[in-house]
Coordinates of C-alpha atoms in Angstrom, one line a residue:
M22 CA -23.0 -10.9 6.2
K23 CA -20.8 -14.0 6.4
Y24 CA -19.8 -14.9 2.8
V25 CA -17.8 -13.1 0.1
D26 CA -20.6 -13.1 -2.4
E27 CA -22.8 -11.2 0.0
F28 CA -20.3 -8.3 -0.2
R29 CA -20.8 -8.2 -4.0
D30 CA -24.6 -8.3 -3.9
P31 CA -25.9 -6.1 -6.8
E32 CA -29.1 -5.1 -5.0
F33 CA -27.2 -3.8 -2.0
A34 CA -24.8 -2.1 -4.4
R35 CA -27.7 -0.5 -6.2
K36 CA -29.2 0.9 -3.0
L37 CA -25.8 2.3 -1.8
V38 CA -25.2 4.0 -5.2
Q39 CA -28.7 5.5 -5.2
R40 CA -28.1 6.8 -1.7
I41 CA -24.8 8.3 -2.7
N42 CA -26.4 9.9 -5.7
A43 CA -29.3 11.4 -3.7
E44 CA -26.9 13.0 -1.2
A45 CA -24.4 14.1 -3.7
A46 CA -27.1 16.0 -5.6
H47 CA -27.0 18.6 -2.8
F48 CA -23.2 19.2 -2.8
E49 CA -22.1 22.8 -3.3
R50 CA -18.8 21.5 -4.7
P51 CA -17.3 18.1 -5.8
L52 CA -15.8 15.9 -3.1
A53 CA -12.6 13.8 -3.6
F54 CA -11.8 10.8 -1.4
M55 CA -8.4 9.2 -1.3
E56 CA -8.2 5.5 -1.0
I57 CA -5.0 4.9 0.9
C58 CA -4.4 1.3 0.1
G59 CA -3.5 -0.2 -3.3
G60 CA -5.9 -3.1 -2.6
H61 CA -8.7 -0.6 -2.6
T62 CA -7.5 0.8 -5.9
H63 CA -7.5 -2.7 -7.4
T64 CA -11.1 -3.3 -6.2
I65 CA -12.3 0.1 -7.5
Y66 CA -10.9 -0.5 -11.0
R67 CA -11.8 -4.2 -11.2
H68 CA -15.4 -3.6 -10.4
G69 CA -15.7 -0.2 -12.1
L70 CA -16.8 1.5 -8.9
E71 CA -15.4 4.9 -10.0
H72 CA -18.0 4.9 -12.9
L73 CA -20.9 4.1 -10.5
L74 CA -20.4 7.3 -8.5
P75 CA -21.8 10.7 -9.6
E76 CA -19.3 12.9 -11.3
N77 CA -19.0 15.2 -8.3
V78 CA -17.7 12.3 -6.1
Q79 CA -14.2 11.1 -7.2
F80 CA -11.5 8.7 -6.0
I81 CA -7.9 9.8 -5.6
H82 CA -5.2 7.1 -5.5
G83 CA -2.9 7.2 -2.5
P84 CA 0.5 5.9 -1.4
G85 CA -0.6 2.6 0.1
C86 CA 1.0 0.2 -2.4
P87 CA 4.1 -1.3 -0.6
V88 CA 5.9 -2.1 -3.8
C89 CA 5.2 1.3 -5.4
V90 CA 6.7 3.4 -2.7
I91 CA 10.2 1.7 -2.8
P92 CA 12.7 4.2 -4.4
M93 CA 15.0 3.0 -7.1
G94 CA 18.1 3.4 -4.9
R95 CA 16.8 0.7 -2.5
V96 CA 16.2 -1.6 -5.4
D97 CA 19.7 -1.0 -6.5
D98 CA 20.9 -1.8 -3.0
A99 CA 19.0 -5.2 -3.2
L100 CA 20.6 -5.8 -6.6
W101 CA 24.0 -5.1 -5.0
L102 CA 23.3 -7.6 -2.3
A103 CA 22.2 -10.2 -4.9
N104 CA 25.6 -9.8 -6.6
Q105 CA 27.7 -10.5 -3.5
P106 CA 29.5 -13.9 -3.4
D107 CA 27.6 -16.7 -1.6
V108 CA 24.5 -14.6 -1.1
I109 CA 20.9 -15.9 -1.7
L110 CA 18.5 -12.9 -1.9
T111 CA 14.8 -13.6 -1.3
T112 CA 11.8 -11.4 -1.6
F113 CA 8.1 -11.4 -2.5
G114 CA 7.2 -11.9 -6.2
D115 CA 6.2 -8.4 -7.0
M116 CA 9.6 -7.0 -6.1
M117 CA 11.3 -9.3 -8.6
R118 CA 10.1 -7.2 -11.5
V119 CA 10.6 -3.7 -10.1
P120 CA 13.2 -1.9 -12.3
G121 CA 16.4 -0.7 -10.7
S122 CA 18.6 1.8 -12.5
Q123 CA 20.2 -1.0 -14.7
E124 CA 18.0 -4.1 -14.3
S125 CA 15.4 -5.8 -12.1
L126 CA 16.0 -8.7 -9.7
L127 CA 14.3 -11.0 -12.2
Q128 CA 16.9 -10.0 -14.8
A129 CA 19.7 -10.5 -12.3
R130 CA 18.4 -14.0 -11.6
A131 CA 18.3 -14.7 -15.4
R132 CA 22.0 -13.9 -15.6
G133 CA 23.0 -16.1 -12.7
C134 CA 22.3 -14.4 -9.4
D135 CA 20.7 -16.6 -6.8
V136 CA 17.5 -14.6 -6.3
R137 CA 14.3 -16.4 -5.1
F138 CA 10.8 -15.3 -4.5
V139 CA 9.1 -16.5 -1.3
Y140 CA 5.6 -16.4 0.0
S141 CA 6.7 -15.7 3.6
P142 CA 9.9 -14.5 5.3
L143 CA 9.8 -17.8 7.2
D144 CA 10.5 -19.5 3.9
S145 CA 13.7 -17.5 3.7
L146 CA 14.7 -18.7 7.2
K147 CA 14.1 -22.2 6.0
I148 CA 16.3 -21.6 3.0
A149 CA 19.1 -20.3 5.3
K150 CA 18.9 -23.5 7.4
E151 CA 19.1 -25.6 4.3
N152 CA 22.1 -23.7 3.0
P153 CA 24.4 -23.1 5.9
D154 CA 27.3 -22.2 3.6
K155 CA 25.4 -19.2 2.1
Q156 CA 24.2 -15.9 3.5
V157 CA 20.4 -15.6 2.9
V158 CA 19.1 -12.0 2.8
F159 CA 15.4 -11.3 2.9
F160 CA 14.4 -8.1 1.0
A161 CA 11.6 -7.0 3.3
I162 CA 8.9 -4.5 2.1
G163 CA 5.5 -3.3 3.3
F164 CA 3.6 -1.3 5.8
E165 CA 2.6 -2.3 9.3
T166 CA 0.6 -5.1 7.5
T167 CA 3.5 -7.3 6.6
A168 CA 6.0 -6.1 9.1
P169 CA 4.8 -8.5 11.9
S170 CA 5.6 -11.5 9.7
T171 CA 9.2 -10.2 9.3
A172 CA 9.3 -9.6 13.0
V173 CA 8.2 -13.1 13.8
T174 CA 10.9 -14.5 11.5
L175 CA 13.6 -12.4 13.2
V176 CA 12.5 -13.7 16.6
A177 CA 12.7 -17.2 15.2
A178 CA 16.2 -16.6 13.8
Q179 CA 17.3 -15.3 17.1
K180 CA 15.8 -18.2 19.1
Q181 CA 17.3 -20.8 16.7
Q182 CA 20.5 -18.9 16.3
V183 CA 20.4 -19.0 12.5
R184 CA 23.4 -16.8 11.8
N185 CA 23.5 -16.9 8.0
F186 CA 20.1 -15.2 7.8
S187 CA 19.5 -11.4 7.7
V188 CA 16.8 -8.9 6.7
F189 CA 17.2 -5.9 4.4
S190 CA 14.4 -3.9 5.9
N191 CA 12.3 -1.6 3.8
H192 CA 9.3 -1.6 6.0
V193 CA 7.5 1.8 6.3
K194 CA 4.8 3.5 8.4
I195 CA 1.5 4.7 7.1
E196 CA 1.2 7.9 9.1
P197 CA 4.1 10.0 7.7
P198 CA 3.1 9.9 4.1
L199 CA -0.5 10.9 4.9
R200 CA 0.8 13.8 7.0
A201 CA 3.1 14.8 4.1
I202 CA 0.3 14.7 1.5
V203 CA -2.3 16.6 3.6
G204 CA 0.4 19.1 4.8
A205 CA 1.7 19.8 1.3
D206 CA -1.9 20.8 0.3
E207 CA -1.1 20.1 -3.4
T208 CA -4.0 17.7 -3.8
R209 CA -7.5 18.5 -2.5
I210 CA -8.6 15.6 -0.4
D211 CA -12.0 15.7 1.3
G212 CA -11.7 12.4 3.2
F213 CA -9.8 9.2 3.4
I214 CA -10.8 5.6 2.7
G215 CA -8.6 4.0 5.4
P216 CA -6.6 0.8 4.8
G217 CA -8.3 -2.2 6.3
H218 CA -5.2 -4.4 6.4
V219 CA -3.0 -1.9 8.1
G220 CA -5.9 -1.2 10.4
T221 CA -5.9 -4.8 11.6
V222 CA -2.5 -4.1 13.1
V223 CA -2.4 -0.4 14.1
G224 CA -6.2 0.0 14.7
A225 CA -8.7 2.5 13.5
D226 CA -7.5 5.0 16.3
A227 CA -4.2 5.3 14.5
F228 CA -5.9 7.6 11.9
K229 CA -7.4 10.0 14.5
F230 CA -4.7 12.6 13.7
L231 CA -6.4 13.3 10.3
P232 CA -9.7 14.5 11.7
E233 CA -8.2 15.9 14.9
E234 CA -5.5 18.0 13.2
F235 CA -6.8 18.5 9.7
N236 CA -10.6 18.0 10.0
K237 CA -10.4 15.2 7.4
P238 CA -12.9 12.3 7.9
V239 CA -11.6 8.7 7.7
V240 CA -13.5 5.5 7.2
V241 CA -11.4 2.4 7.7
T242 CA -12.9 -0.2 5.3
G243 CA -12.5 -3.7 3.8
F244 CA -11.8 -4.7 0.2
E245 CA -15.0 -5.9 -1.3
P246 CA -17.1 -3.6 -3.5
L247 CA -19.8 -3.1 -0.9
D248 CA -17.2 -2.2 1.7
I249 CA -15.9 0.6 -0.4
L250 CA -19.3 1.9 -1.5
Q251 CA -20.4 1.9 2.1
A252 CA -17.2 3.8 3.1
V253 CA -18.0 6.5 0.5
A254 CA -21.6 6.8 1.8
M255 CA -20.2 7.1 5.4
L256 CA -17.8 9.8 4.4
I257 CA -20.6 11.7 2.6
D258 CA -22.8 11.4 5.7
Q259 CA -20.2 13.4 7.6
Y260 CA -20.6 16.2 5.1
T261 CA -24.4 16.1 4.8
S262 CA -24.8 15.9 8.6
G263 CA -22.8 19.1 9.0
A264 CA -20.0 17.5 11.0
I265 CA -17.3 18.7 8.7
A266 CA -18.6 22.3 8.7
R267 CA -18.6 22.2 12.5
G268 CA -15.0 20.9 12.6
E269 CA -16.1 17.6 14.0
A270 CA -14.7 15.1 11.4
R271 CA -14.1 11.7 12.9
V272 CA -12.7 8.2 12.2
E273 CA -15.3 5.5 11.6
N274 CA -14.7 1.8 11.4
Q275 CA -16.7 0.1 8.6
Y276 CA -14.4 -2.9 8.8
S277 CA -15.3 -3.8 12.3
R278 CA -15.5 -7.5 11.4
V279 CA -11.7 -7.4 11.3
V280 CA -10.4 -4.1 12.6
R281 CA -10.4 -3.1 16.3
D282 CA -10.0 0.5 17.4
G283 CA -6.8 -0.3 19.3
G284 CA -5.5 -2.6 16.7
N285 CA -3.6 -5.8 17.6
P286 CA -1.7 -5.3 20.9
A287 CA 0.5 -8.4 20.5
A288 CA 1.6 -7.4 17.0
L289 CA 2.3 -3.8 18.0
R290 CA 4.4 -5.0 21.0
L291 CA 6.4 -7.2 18.6
L292 CA 7.0 -4.4 16.1
N293 CA 8.2 -2.1 18.9
R294 CA 10.6 -4.8 20.0
V295 CA 12.0 -5.9 16.7
F296 CA 12.1 -2.6 14.7
A297 CA 13.5 0.9 15.4
T298 CA 12.1 3.9 13.7
R299 CA 14.6 5.4 11.3
D300 CA 15.4 9.1 11.5
T301 CA 14.6 9.4 7.8
F302 CA 13.7 7.2 4.9
E303 CA 13.2 7.8 1.2
W304 CA 9.9 7.3 -0.5
R305 CA 9.1 7.3 -4.2
G306 CA 7.2 10.4 -5.0
L307 CA 7.6 11.9 -1.5
G308 CA 11.3 12.0 -1.1
W309 CA 12.9 11.7 2.3
M310 CA 10.5 11.7 5.2
P311 CA 11.4 11.7 8.9
Y312 CA 10.5 8.8 11.1
S313 CA 8.8 7.0 8.3
G314 CA 10.9 3.8 8.0
M315 CA 11.5 0.8 10.1
G316 CA 15.0 -0.3 10.7
I317 CA 16.2 -3.3 12.7
S318 CA 16.5 -2.7 16.5
E319 CA 19.7 -3.2 18.4
E320 CA 18.5 -6.5 19.9
F321 CA 18.4 -8.0 16.4
A322 CA 21.5 -6.2 15.0
A323 CA 23.1 -9.6 14.2
W324 CA 20.4 -10.2 11.6
D325 CA 20.4 -6.7 10.0
A326 CA 21.7 -6.9 6.5
E327 CA 22.6 -3.2 6.5
R328 CA 25.0 -3.8 9.4
L329 CA 26.4 -7.1 8.0
F330 CA 27.1 -5.8 4.5
D331 CA 28.5 -2.5 3.2
V332 CA 25.3 -1.6 1.4
P333 CA 26.0 1.4 -1.0
G334 CA 22.9 3.3 -0.1
K335 CA 23.0 5.6 -3.1
R336 CA 20.1 7.8 -4.1
I337 CA 19.0 7.1 -7.6
P338 CA 16.5 9.5 -9.3
D339 CA 13.5 8.0 -11.1
P340 CA 13.5 8.0 -14.9
P341 CA 12.4 11.4 -16.2
A342 CA 9.4 9.9 -18.1
C343 CA 8.1 8.1 -15.0
E344 CA 5.4 9.9 -13.1
C345 CA 4.7 7.3 -10.4
G346 CA 5.4 9.9 -7.7
S347 CA 2.6 12.1 -9.0
V348 CA 0.2 9.1 -9.2
L349 CA 1.1 8.0 -5.6
T350 CA 0.3 11.4 -4.2
G351 CA -2.9 11.9 -6.1
R352 CA -1.7 14.7 -8.3
I353 CA -2.5 12.9 -11.5
K354 CA -4.5 9.9 -12.7
P355 CA -2.6 6.9 -14.2
W356 CA -3.7 7.6 -17.7
E357 CA -2.4 11.2 -17.5
C358 CA 1.2 9.9 -17.4
K359 CA 2.7 10.5 -20.8
V360 CA 4.2 6.9 -21.1
F361 CA 1.1 5.1 -19.6
G362 CA 0.2 2.1 -21.8
T363 CA 2.8 2.9 -24.4
A364 CA 6.4 2.8 -23.3
C365 CA 5.2 1.7 -19.8
S366 CA 3.1 -1.4 -19.5
P367 CA 2.9 -4.4 -17.1
E368 CA 5.0 -6.4 -19.5
K369 CA 7.7 -3.7 -19.7
P370 CA 7.2 -1.4 -16.7
I371 CA 9.2 1.8 -16.2
G372 CA 7.8 2.6 -12.8
T373 CA 6.7 0.7 -9.7
C374 CA 3.0 1.7 -10.1
M375 CA 2.9 -0.5 -13.2
V376 CA 4.6 -3.5 -11.6
S377 CA 2.5 -4.4 -8.6
P378 CA -1.1 -5.6 -9.1
E379 CA -1.9 -3.1 -6.3
G380 CA -0.3 -0.2 -8.3
A381 CA -2.8 2.3 -9.6
C382 CA -1.3 2.2 -13.1
A383 CA -1.4 -1.6 -13.4
A384 CA -4.9 -1.7 -12.0
F385 CA -6.2 0.8 -14.5
Y386 CA -4.3 -0.8 -17.3
N387 CA -6.0 -4.2 -16.6
F388 CA -9.4 -3.1 -15.5
G389 CA -10.0 0.6 -16.3
R390 CA -11.9 0.4 -19.5
I391 CA -15.5 0.6 -18.4
D392 CA -17.8 3.2 -20.0
R393 CA -19.2 5.6 -17.4
E394 CA -22.7 5.9 -18.9
T395 CA -23.1 2.2 -19.4
A396 CA -21.9 1.3 -15.9
H397 CA -24.0 4.0 -14.3
A398 CA -27.2 2.8 -16.1
I399 CA -26.6 -0.8 -15.0
V400 CA -26.7 0.2 -11.3
I401 CA -29.0 3.2 -11.2
E402 CA -31.8 2.0 -13.5
D403 CA -34.3 -0.6 -12.3

């Protein structure tokens, strides 16, 4: 396959669903697969994939939405930075609407703070060079997927000696939350749909700890409907072949057109140079996790906003009504939250899962209204 429409071919989808149904008919118990990445959640809901699978094969939504995992205290820290004299705060568009304890960055901008959204951290560096009398702080978020672009920008700032630019790093690592979720054993997970974008950087081999330590199969996959359906079929194959029963779960790479087993060596070297693993970092829904965050290394300390400013660093609890933490760890579905679609909507979000398009709540709010029986009939029946 070469073109996007080939990854949405209804005939291929029909064959994959029929194969999944045939194999699932022999299961002794239901299977639940966690899609780690919010991009997968978006595809699942947009194309109604959850309704195409048999009832004994279910999706569980995971912690792979970079906006969703940012705790409220870090948003408040960004708001504090935005309120400092002569500071221009920049960030990606999704973060503009994430609620802090009092307001969002978008609301801070409306009352006069110089807050700007950018498409790339390099745009922030350009703003700093154009405004030498201001301190420009980039509010950086994301997993290993987006961290290389921040690293490239810091290297450029160092090379060009742009001293009025800094990064407020909220980059996080994918392995610790998966260990925490599997180790807590609060959600039954029978396999993982691995994040293709993270995989392009860290490689498929980075997920080997799940089968080797927990006997949980992983299929790293892309973001088109056929990618995800094939990943489900590959996970099921590991059960029907007896591999799981024998303790021989493995990582498979469905996304081989993009992902390599060893990842991107140049990007990994750059991350190791620019970032230093934090001893601990707070996640929404998972609390403080050791070695899960990426701070700025000593070499780039002059461009670390947390060293240049006296950032408060307060811990702010989530609103009592918000159940984003339970959604991110797969304990509940979005519609099981008591405020879903009523007090909390994309127009007036209470939690991060409703803000980002990759958030499970926003994805289901926008696309999750497909009748199971109708969707099933469309694909299964000739």
